[in-house]
Each structure stands twice: as C-alpha cells, then as structure tokens.
CSV table of C-alpha atoms and ligand atoms in Angstrom, one decimal:
chain,number,residue,atom,x,y,z
A,1,MET,CA,73.5,95.7,58.6
A,2,LYS,CA,71.1,93.4,60.4
A,3,ILE,CA,71.1,92.6,64.1
A,4,THR,CA,68.9,90.0,65.9
A,5,VAL,CA,68.1,90.0,69.6
A,6,ILE,CA,66.8,86.7,70.9
A,7,GLY,CA,64.5,87.2,73.9
A,8,ALA,CA,62.2,90.2,73.9
A,9,GLY,CA,62.0,90.5,77.7
A,10,ASN,CA,63.5,93.2,79.9
A,11,VAL,CA,67.1,92.9,78.8
A,12,GLY,CA,66.5,92.0,75.1
A,13,ALA,CA,63.9,94.8,74.5
A,14,THR,CA,66.1,97.4,76.3
A,15,CYS,CA,69.2,96.3,74.2
A,16,ALA,CA,67.2,96.6,71.0
A,17,ASN,CA,65.8,99.9,72.0
A,18,VAL,CA,69.3,101.4,72.8
A,19,MET,CA,70.7,99.9,69.5
A,20,ALA,CA,67.8,101.4,67.5
A,21,GLN,CA,68.4,104.8,69.1
A,22,LYS,CA,72.1,104.6,68.2
A,23,GLU,CA,71.2,103.4,64.7
A,24,LEU,CA,73.6,100.6,64.9
A,25,ALA,CA,71.9,98.7,62.0
A,26,SER,CA,69.3,99.4,59.4
A,27,GLU,CA,67.3,96.4,60.7
A,28,ILE,CA,66.9,94.9,64.2
A,29,VAL,CA,64.8,91.7,64.6
A,30,LEU,CA,63.5,90.8,68.0
A,31,LEU,CA,62.6,87.1,68.5
A,32,ASP,CA,60.7,85.5,71.4
A,33,ILE,CA,58.8,82.3,72.0
A,34,LYS,CA,56.0,84.0,73.8
A,35,GLU,CA,53.3,84.6,71.1
A,36,GLY,CA,53.1,88.2,70.0
A,37,PHE,CA,55.5,89.4,72.7
A,38,ALA,CA,58.4,90.4,70.4
A,39,GLU,CA,55.9,91.9,67.9
A,40,GLY,CA,54.5,94.1,70.6
A,41,LYS,CA,57.9,95.2,72.0
A,42,ALA,CA,59.1,96.0,68.4
A,43,LEU,CA,56.0,98.1,67.6
A,44,ASP,CA,56.4,100.0,70.9
A,45,ILE,CA,60.0,100.8,70.0
A,46,MET,CA,59.1,101.8,66.5
A,47,GLN,CA,56.6,104.3,67.8
A,48,THR,CA,59.4,106.2,69.5
A,49,ALA,CA,61.3,106.6,66.2
A,50,THR,CA,59.9,110.0,65.3
A,51,LEU,CA,60.2,111.2,68.8
A,52,LEU,CA,63.8,110.1,69.2
A,53,GLY,CA,64.8,110.6,65.5
A,54,PHE,CA,66.0,107.2,64.4
A,55,ASP,CA,65.4,105.3,61.1
A,56,THR,CA,66.4,101.7,62.2
A,57,GLN,CA,63.5,99.3,61.4
A,58,VAL,CA,62.7,97.1,64.4
A,59,THR,CA,60.5,94.1,63.8
A,60,GLY,CA,59.3,91.4,66.1
A,61,VAL,CA,58.7,87.7,65.4
A,62,THR,CA,57.5,84.7,67.4
A,63,ALA,CA,60.0,81.8,67.1
A,64,ASP,CA,60.4,82.3,63.3
A,65,TYR,CA,64.2,82.1,62.8
A,66,SER,CA,63.8,82.6,59.0
A,67,LYS,CA,63.1,86.2,59.7
A,68,THR,CA,66.6,86.5,61.4
A,69,ALA,CA,68.4,85.3,58.2
A,70,GLY,CA,71.6,87.1,57.4
A,71,SER,CA,72.1,88.8,60.8
A,72,GLU,CA,75.7,89.9,61.3
A,73,VAL,CA,75.4,90.1,65.1
A,74,VAL,CA,73.0,88.1,67.3
A,75,VAL,CA,72.4,89.0,71.0
A,76,VAL,CA,71.1,86.1,73.1
A,77,THR,CA,69.1,87.2,76.1
A,78,SER,CA,66.5,84.3,76.2
A,79,GLY,CA,66.0,82.4,79.4
A,80,ILE,CA,64.8,83.1,82.9
A,81,PRO,CA,66.2,86.0,85.1
A,82,ARG,CA,67.0,85.5,88.7
A,83,LYS,CA,64.6,86.3,91.5
A,84,PRO,CA,65.6,87.7,94.9
A,85,GLY,CA,67.8,85.3,96.8
A,86,MET,CA,68.9,83.4,93.7
A,87,THR,CA,72.4,83.4,92.3
A,88,ARG,CA,73.0,83.6,88.5
A,89,GLU,CA,74.3,80.0,88.8
A,90,ASP,CA,70.8,78.8,90.0
A,91,LEU,CA,69.5,79.5,86.4
A,92,ILE,CA,71.7,76.9,84.7
A,93,GLY,CA,69.1,74.0,84.6
A,94,THR,CA,66.6,76.1,82.6
A,95,ASN,CA,68.8,78.4,80.6
A,96,ALA,CA,71.4,76.0,79.3
A,97,GLY,CA,68.8,74.0,77.3
A,98,ILE,CA,67.4,77.3,75.9
A,99,VAL,CA,70.7,78.7,75.0
A,100,LYS,CA,71.9,75.6,73.2
A,101,ASP,CA,68.7,75.4,71.2
A,102,VAL,CA,68.8,79.1,70.3
A,103,VAL,CA,72.4,79.2,69.1
A,104,THR,CA,71.7,76.1,66.9
A,105,ASN,CA,68.7,77.9,65.3
A,106,ILE,CA,70.6,81.2,64.8
A,107,LEU,CA,73.4,79.5,62.8
A,108,LYS,CA,70.9,77.8,60.5
A,109,TYR,CA,70.0,81.2,59.1
A,110,SER,CA,73.0,83.4,60.0
A,111,PRO,CA,76.0,81.1,59.6
A,112,ASN,CA,78.4,84.1,59.8
A,113,ALA,CA,77.0,85.8,62.8
A,114,ILE,CA,79.0,87.0,65.8
A,115,ILE,CA,77.1,85.8,68.9
A,116,VAL,CA,76.8,88.0,72.0
A,117,VAL,CA,75.7,86.0,75.1
A,118,ILE,CA,73.9,87.7,77.9
A,119,SER,CA,71.8,84.9,79.4
A,120,ASN,CA,73.0,83.7,82.8
A,121,PRO,CA,75.0,82.0,84.2
A,122,MET,CA,76.8,83.9,81.4
A,123,ASP,CA,80.3,82.4,81.5
A,124,THR,CA,78.9,78.9,81.3
A,125,MET,CA,76.3,79.9,78.7
A,126,THR,CA,79.2,81.4,76.6
A,127,TYR,CA,81.2,78.2,77.0
A,128,LEU,CA,78.2,76.1,76.0
A,129,ALA,CA,77.6,78.3,72.9
A,130,LEU,CA,81.2,77.9,71.9
A,131,LYS,CA,81.5,74.2,72.4
A,132,SER,CA,78.1,73.2,71.0
A,133,THR,CA,78.5,75.3,67.8
A,134,GLY,CA,82.2,74.7,67.2
A,135,LEU,CA,82.5,78.3,66.0
A,136,PRO,CA,85.8,80.1,65.9
A,137,LYS,CA,86.4,81.6,69.4
A,138,ASN,CA,86.4,85.2,68.2
A,139,ARG,CA,82.7,84.9,67.2
A,140,ILE,CA,81.4,84.1,70.7
A,141,ILE,CA,81.5,86.9,73.3
A,142,GLY,CA,79.8,86.9,76.7
A,143,MET,CA,78.6,90.2,78.1
A,144,GLY,CA,79.2,90.5,81.8
A,145,GLY,CA,82.4,92.4,82.5
A,146,ILE,CA,81.2,95.5,80.8
A,147,LEU,CA,78.2,95.6,83.1
A,148,ASP,CA,80.2,94.8,86.2
A,149,SER,CA,82.7,97.5,85.2
A,150,VAL,CA,80.1,100.2,84.7
A,151,ARG,CA,78.6,99.3,88.1
A,152,PHE,CA,82.1,99.5,89.6
A,153,LYS,CA,82.5,103.0,88.1
A,154,CYS,CA,79.1,104.0,89.3
A,155,TYR,CA,79.9,103.1,93.0
A,156,LEU,CA,83.3,104.7,92.7
A,157,SER,CA,81.8,107.9,91.4
A,158,GLN,CA,79.4,108.0,94.4
A,159,ALA,CA,82.3,107.4,96.8
A,160,LEU,CA,84.5,110.0,95.2
A,161,ASN,CA,81.7,112.4,94.3
A,162,VAL,CA,83.1,112.8,90.7
A,163,PRO,CA,81.5,112.1,87.3
A,164,ALA,CA,81.6,108.4,86.4
A,165,SER,CA,82.7,109.4,82.9
A,166,ASP,CA,86.0,110.6,84.4
A,167,LEU,CA,86.7,107.2,85.9
A,168,GLN,CA,88.4,104.1,84.5
A,169,GLY,CA,87.7,100.8,86.1
A,170,VAL,CA,87.8,97.2,85.0
A,171,VAL,CA,86.2,94.0,86.5
A,172,ILE,CA,87.5,90.7,85.3
A,173,GLY,CA,86.9,87.0,86.2
A,174,GLY,CA,83.5,85.3,86.3
A,175,HIS,CA,80.2,87.2,86.1
A,176,GLY,CA,79.1,86.0,89.6
A,177,ASP,CA,78.7,87.6,93.0
A,178,THR,CA,81.6,85.8,94.4
A,179,THR,CA,83.7,85.2,91.2
A,180,MET,CA,84.1,88.7,89.7
A,181,ILE,CA,87.3,90.7,90.5
A,182,PRO,CA,87.0,94.5,90.4
A,183,LEU,CA,90.6,95.5,89.8
A,184,ALA,CA,90.9,98.3,92.3
A,185,ARG,CA,94.6,98.7,91.7
A,186,PHE,CA,94.0,99.7,88.1
A,187,ALA,CA,91.1,102.1,88.7
A,188,THR,CA,91.8,105.7,88.2
A,189,TYR,CA,90.2,109.2,88.2
A,190,ASN,CA,91.6,110.6,85.0
A,191,GLY,CA,94.8,108.7,85.5
A,192,VAL,CA,95.1,109.3,89.3
A,193,PRO,CA,94.9,105.9,91.2
A,194,VAL,CA,91.7,105.9,93.2
A,195,SER,CA,93.6,104.1,95.9
A,196,THR,CA,95.3,107.5,96.6
A,197,LEU,CA,91.9,109.2,96.9
A,198,LEU,CA,89.9,106.8,98.9
A,199,SER,CA,90.6,105.1,102.2
A,200,ALA,CA,91.2,101.3,102.1
A,201,ASP,CA,87.9,100.8,103.8
A,202,ALA,CA,86.0,103.0,101.4
A,203,LEU,CA,87.6,101.2,98.4
A,204,ASN,CA,86.7,97.8,99.9
A,205,THR,CA,83.1,98.9,100.3
A,206,VAL,CA,83.0,100.0,96.6
A,207,VAL,CA,84.5,96.6,95.6
A,208,SER,CA,82.0,94.6,97.7
A,209,SER,CA,79.1,96.7,96.5
A,210,THR,CA,80.1,96.1,92.9
A,211,MET,CA,80.3,92.3,93.4
A,212,VAL,CA,76.7,92.2,94.7
A,213,GLY,CA,75.6,94.9,92.3
A,214,GLY,CA,73.2,92.6,90.4
A,215,ALA,CA,71.8,91.0,93.6
A,216,THR,CA,71.1,94.5,95.1
A,217,LEU,CA,69.0,95.4,92.1
A,218,THR,CA,67.3,92.0,92.0
A,219,LYS,CA,66.2,92.7,95.6
A,220,PHE,CA,64.8,96.1,94.8
A,221,LEU,CA,63.1,95.1,91.5
A,222,GLY,CA,61.9,91.5,92.3
A,223,THR,CA,63.7,90.4,89.1
A,224,SER,CA,67.1,91.1,87.7
A,225,ALA,CA,68.1,94.5,86.2
A,226,TRP,CA,67.7,95.4,82.5
A,227,MET,CA,68.6,99.0,81.9
A,228,ALA,CA,72.4,98.7,82.4
A,229,PRO,CA,72.5,95.1,81.1
A,230,GLY,CA,70.7,96.1,77.9
A,231,ALA,CA,72.9,99.2,77.4
A,232,ALA,CA,76.0,97.2,78.1
A,233,GLY,CA,75.0,94.7,75.4
A,234,ALA,CA,74.4,97.5,73.0
A,235,ALA,CA,77.9,99.0,73.7
A,236,LEU,CA,79.5,95.7,73.0
A,237,VAL,CA,77.5,95.4,69.7
A,238,GLU,CA,78.5,99.0,68.8
A,239,SER,CA,82.2,98.2,69.1
A,240,ILE,CA,81.6,95.2,66.7
A,241,VAL,CA,79.5,96.9,64.0
A,242,ARG,CA,81.5,100.1,64.0
A,243,ASP,CA,84.8,98.3,64.3
A,244,GLU,CA,85.7,100.6,67.2
A,245,LYS,CA,88.3,98.2,68.7
A,246,LYS,CA,87.5,99.3,72.2
A,247,ILE,CA,88.9,97.4,75.1
A,248,TYR,CA,86.0,95.9,77.1
A,249,PRO,CA,86.2,93.3,79.8
A,250,CYS,CA,84.3,90.4,78.1
A,251,CYS,CA,83.9,86.7,78.5
A,252,VAL,CA,86.0,85.0,75.9
A,253,SER,CA,87.7,81.7,75.3
A,254,LEU,CA,91.2,81.6,76.7
A,255,ASP,CA,94.0,79.7,75.3
A,256,GLY,CA,96.8,80.3,77.8
A,257,GLU,CA,96.1,84.0,78.4
A,258,TYR,CA,95.9,84.8,82.1
A,259,GLY,CA,97.2,81.3,82.7
A,260,GLN,CA,93.9,79.6,81.7
A,261,LYS,CA,92.8,77.3,79.0
A,262,ASP,CA,89.5,75.6,77.9
A,263,ILE,CA,87.3,78.2,79.7
A,264,CYS,CA,85.3,81.3,78.8
A,265,ILE,CA,85.8,84.0,81.5
A,266,GLY,CA,86.0,87.8,81.7
A,267,VAL,CA,89.2,89.5,80.6
A,268,PRO,CA,90.0,92.8,78.9
A,269,ALA,CA,89.6,92.2,75.2
A,270,ILE,CA,89.7,94.3,72.0
A,271,ILE,CA,86.3,94.2,70.3
A,272,GLY,CA,86.0,95.0,66.6
A,273,LYS,CA,84.4,93.8,63.3
A,274,ASN,CA,85.7,90.3,63.8
A,275,GLY,CA,84.3,89.9,67.3
A,276,PHE,CA,86.9,89.6,70.0
A,277,GLU,CA,90.3,90.3,68.3
A,278,LYS,CA,92.8,90.1,71.1
A,279,VAL,CA,93.0,89.6,74.9
A,280,VAL,CA,94.9,92.5,76.6
A,281,ASP,CA,97.3,91.4,79.3
A,282,PHE,CA,96.9,93.6,82.4
A,283,LYS,CA,99.9,92.1,84.2
A,284,LEU,CA,98.2,90.9,87.3
A,285,ASN,CA,100.1,90.8,90.6
A,286,ALA,CA,100.3,87.5,92.5
A,287,ASP,CA,97.2,88.3,94.7
A,288,GLU,CA,95.1,89.3,91.6
A,289,GLN,CA,96.2,86.2,89.7
A,290,ALA,CA,95.3,84.0,92.7
A,291,LEU,CA,91.8,85.5,92.7
A,292,PHE,CA,91.6,85.0,89.0
A,293,ASN,CA,92.6,81.3,89.3
A,294,LYS,CA,90.0,80.8,92.0
A,295,SER,CA,87.3,82.5,89.9
A,296,ALA,CA,88.3,80.2,87.0
A,297,ASP,CA,87.9,77.2,89.2
A,298,ALA,CA,84.4,78.2,90.1
A,299,VAL,CA,83.4,78.9,86.5
A,300,ARG,CA,85.0,75.5,85.5
A,301,SER,CA,83.0,73.7,88.1
A,302,MET,CA,79.8,75.3,86.8
A,303,ASN,CA,80.8,74.3,83.2
A,304,GLY,CA,81.0,70.7,84.6
A,305,VAL,CA,77.2,70.8,85.1
A,306,LEU,CA,76.7,71.0,81.4
A,307,LYS,CA,78.0,67.4,81.1
A,308,GLU,CA,75.7,66.3,83.9
A,309,LEU,CA,72.8,67.9,81.9
A,310,ASN,CA,74.0,66.0,78.8
A,311,LEU,CA,74.4,69.3,76.9
A,312,LEU,CA,78.0,68.8,76.1
B,401,LIG,N1,63.6,81.3,72.6
B,401,LIG,C1,63.3,82.7,72.6
B,401,LIG,N2,62.9,83.4,73.6
B,401,LIG,C2,62.8,82.7,74.8
B,401,LIG,C3,63.1,81.3,74.9
B,401,LIG,C4,63.5,80.6,73.7
B,401,LIG,N3,63.7,79.3,73.7
B,401,LIG,N4,62.9,80.9,76.2
B,401,LIG,C5,62.6,82.1,76.9
B,401,LIG,N5,62.5,83.1,76.0
B,401,LIG,C6,62.2,84.5,76.3
B,401,LIG,C7,61.0,84.7,77.3
B,401,LIG,O1,59.8,84.4,76.7
B,401,LIG,C8,61.2,86.1,77.8
B,401,LIG,O2,60.4,87.0,77.1
B,401,LIG,O3,63.2,85.2,77.0
B,401,LIG,C9,62.7,86.4,77.6
B,401,LIG,C10,63.5,86.7,78.8
B,401,LIG,O4,63.0,87.9,79.3
B,401,LIG,P1,62.8,88.2,80.9
B,401,LIG,O5,62.0,87.1,81.5
B,401,LIG,O6,62.3,89.6,80.9
B,401,LIG,O7,64.3,88.2,81.4
B,401,LIG,P2,65.4,89.3,81.3
B,401,LIG,O8,65.4,90.1,82.5
B,401,LIG,O9,65.3,89.9,80.0
B,401,LIG,O10,66.7,88.4,81.5
B,401,LIG,C11,67.1,87.6,80.4
B,401,LIG,O11,69.5,88.0,80.7
B,401,LIG,O12,70.6,89.2,82.3
B,401,LIG,C12,70.2,87.9,81.9
B,401,LIG,O13,69.9,86.7,84.0
B,401,LIG,C13,69.2,87.3,82.9
B,401,LIG,O14,69.3,85.1,82.0
B,401,LIG,C14,68.5,86.2,82.1
B,401,LIG,C15,68.5,86.9,80.7
C-alpha cells in the first residue's frame, strides 16, 4: 500500500506523521514544490520511527510526481492557508490553480487513486477536482466535516464536562464559518440527546463556537490549524485503506441526496475501500433542510468563481 500527500506544510506533514504512526501503508510519499522541504519533513518523521515503533517508510520529493506512481490514496493539502481575518473562501484565487494542476499530475502516475482534498475552500476544491478530472464521484472526497465534527464534540465535551469520546455529533453542509451546520438535534452523550443535558443558550454557544472553530485557531496561531486537520485527514484515509466503512461527514458529490445535485458538500457518508460508498440520509427536519439548502447556495456561488477563473 502506497499513499501520497501533496503539500508537506503544516497539514500535509501532520497527516503523513499520523498515518505513519498508524502504519496505514508500507510507503508514504510527501511531495512539495518548495525545494528540499518534503525531503526534510520526511526525514524528520522517519527519525521518530524507532521511538514510536512504526515501519512505514516515509520519503519526500520536490515536485517529482514519478515518485508518487501507483499510490492508492492521495491527500491534497497544497496551497496557502488562511491568515487571521481571512475566510477559507478568500483562498480560492490561489488554491484553485494549484489544486487543478496537482490532481492532473497525480492521475498521470496513479490513475486509480482515491483523492482526498483538504485544501481550502475545500467544498469548491473538491468540486474542481471532480469536474476537472472526470473521475467517478466515489473517488473524490473532501475532508472538512470530520474536522468540524471533532471540533463540535470538543466544545460539547467542555460544556458538559464529559469525555469527548463518549459523544456523538455530526456537522454537515459547507466547510465554512457561515455554511457549516452542527446538527445539535442529533448530538448525544452515549445516546442521551445533549439538548436534554444543556440549556438552549449553552447549546447555541457550542454551535457558534464550532462554526468559528477554525477562525479561532487562526487568530491564536497566526495561520490555520494543522493538528486536528492532519489527524482528521488520516482518519478518513484509514477508513479507506482498512475498508472500515465508517460513517464520516465528508464533502462528496450529490446526485439528489439531501435535495441537491451538481455540488460537492458535506453529508454523512460511508467510507471504505472504494472511497465514498453511500450517502446516509439523516432525515433532516424542515429547519435543518432550509439551512442545508442555504449552505448549498453559498457553496454553489463559490463554485461559480471557478468559471470566472477559467478553471472549468
Ligand atoms: N504543489 C505542491 N505543493 C505545493 C504547491 C504545489 N503546486 N503549491 C504550494 N505547495 C505547498 C507549499 O510549498 C507548502 O509547503 O503546500 C504547502 C502548504 O503548507 P502550509 O503553507 O503549511 O499550509 P497548511 O497549513 O498545511 O494548509 C494547507 O490545507 O487546511 C488547508 O486552508 C488550508 O488550504 C490550506 C491547506
């Protein structure tokens, strides 16, 4: 099993590091355009192998896609991250060109790869990857909802003072500060609805903190976060390579599910060896569906920018 990660920056290197520690593949290739950068990150990860007890071989390359040949999964993190005050959508002008170029190069050497998109604005980058490659929809998955959901559970665990691992919570919709939809009605503490354990105000605070979770970190760090995004990317890859068939909220192409078509947006999906295998219908109520439709409108209008940039 071979996995490639494009972009050896904060998110890419963290994702490769977590995947190596979990031994998700015998070989992980990190690729970056910055001379020597991926090589350095890979060597640093390899020097933790005897300390952490893994045998995955991690190698780094500068812009040489031939070294990525035969990858079964490719994670795309290349592009610029946001700075304080920026939205994920502000990144489109730079990242769209990079993502289109990268997915074209990946497929030259790994024609059967499943592609996981992390670069932002992620919903639009996933749509661009799907449309520009013409790959079957199950092989292009955007990572955003998993991250937003773990942030949701983190804030819930703080509000309830219980372990996050005892919580279930799902965030659907676009991966943007105003487009994501933490599904508070479905969130439970081991099956007990959190709405019966928290006041409406406290639950609203958790929801709004989740929605600006990335922006909060960007303000603290001066750049966007990488620990949880990298680990979330690795979790998604794990469900693919181990054929776990976990339900993760992921950005996938919809064909009528949740009332939407011709869009990639976050919904609960079963993830296994073929990529995304099925969208799971959570039976939204009218209010939730209205929020989802509004979120889809915002994502669709961002997708429209791809035409203005002559990328589709
Ligand atoms: N090919 C390969 N690598 C590239 C390319 C390219 N065409 N263009 C840029 N890169 C590399 C950069 O050299 C850099 O090392 O992508 C890396 C991005 O790393 P960071 O700047 O550290 O950004 P990071 O925090 O990892 O975020 C990457 O993930 O979460 C999203 O919004 C975030 O879009 C951003 C992406």
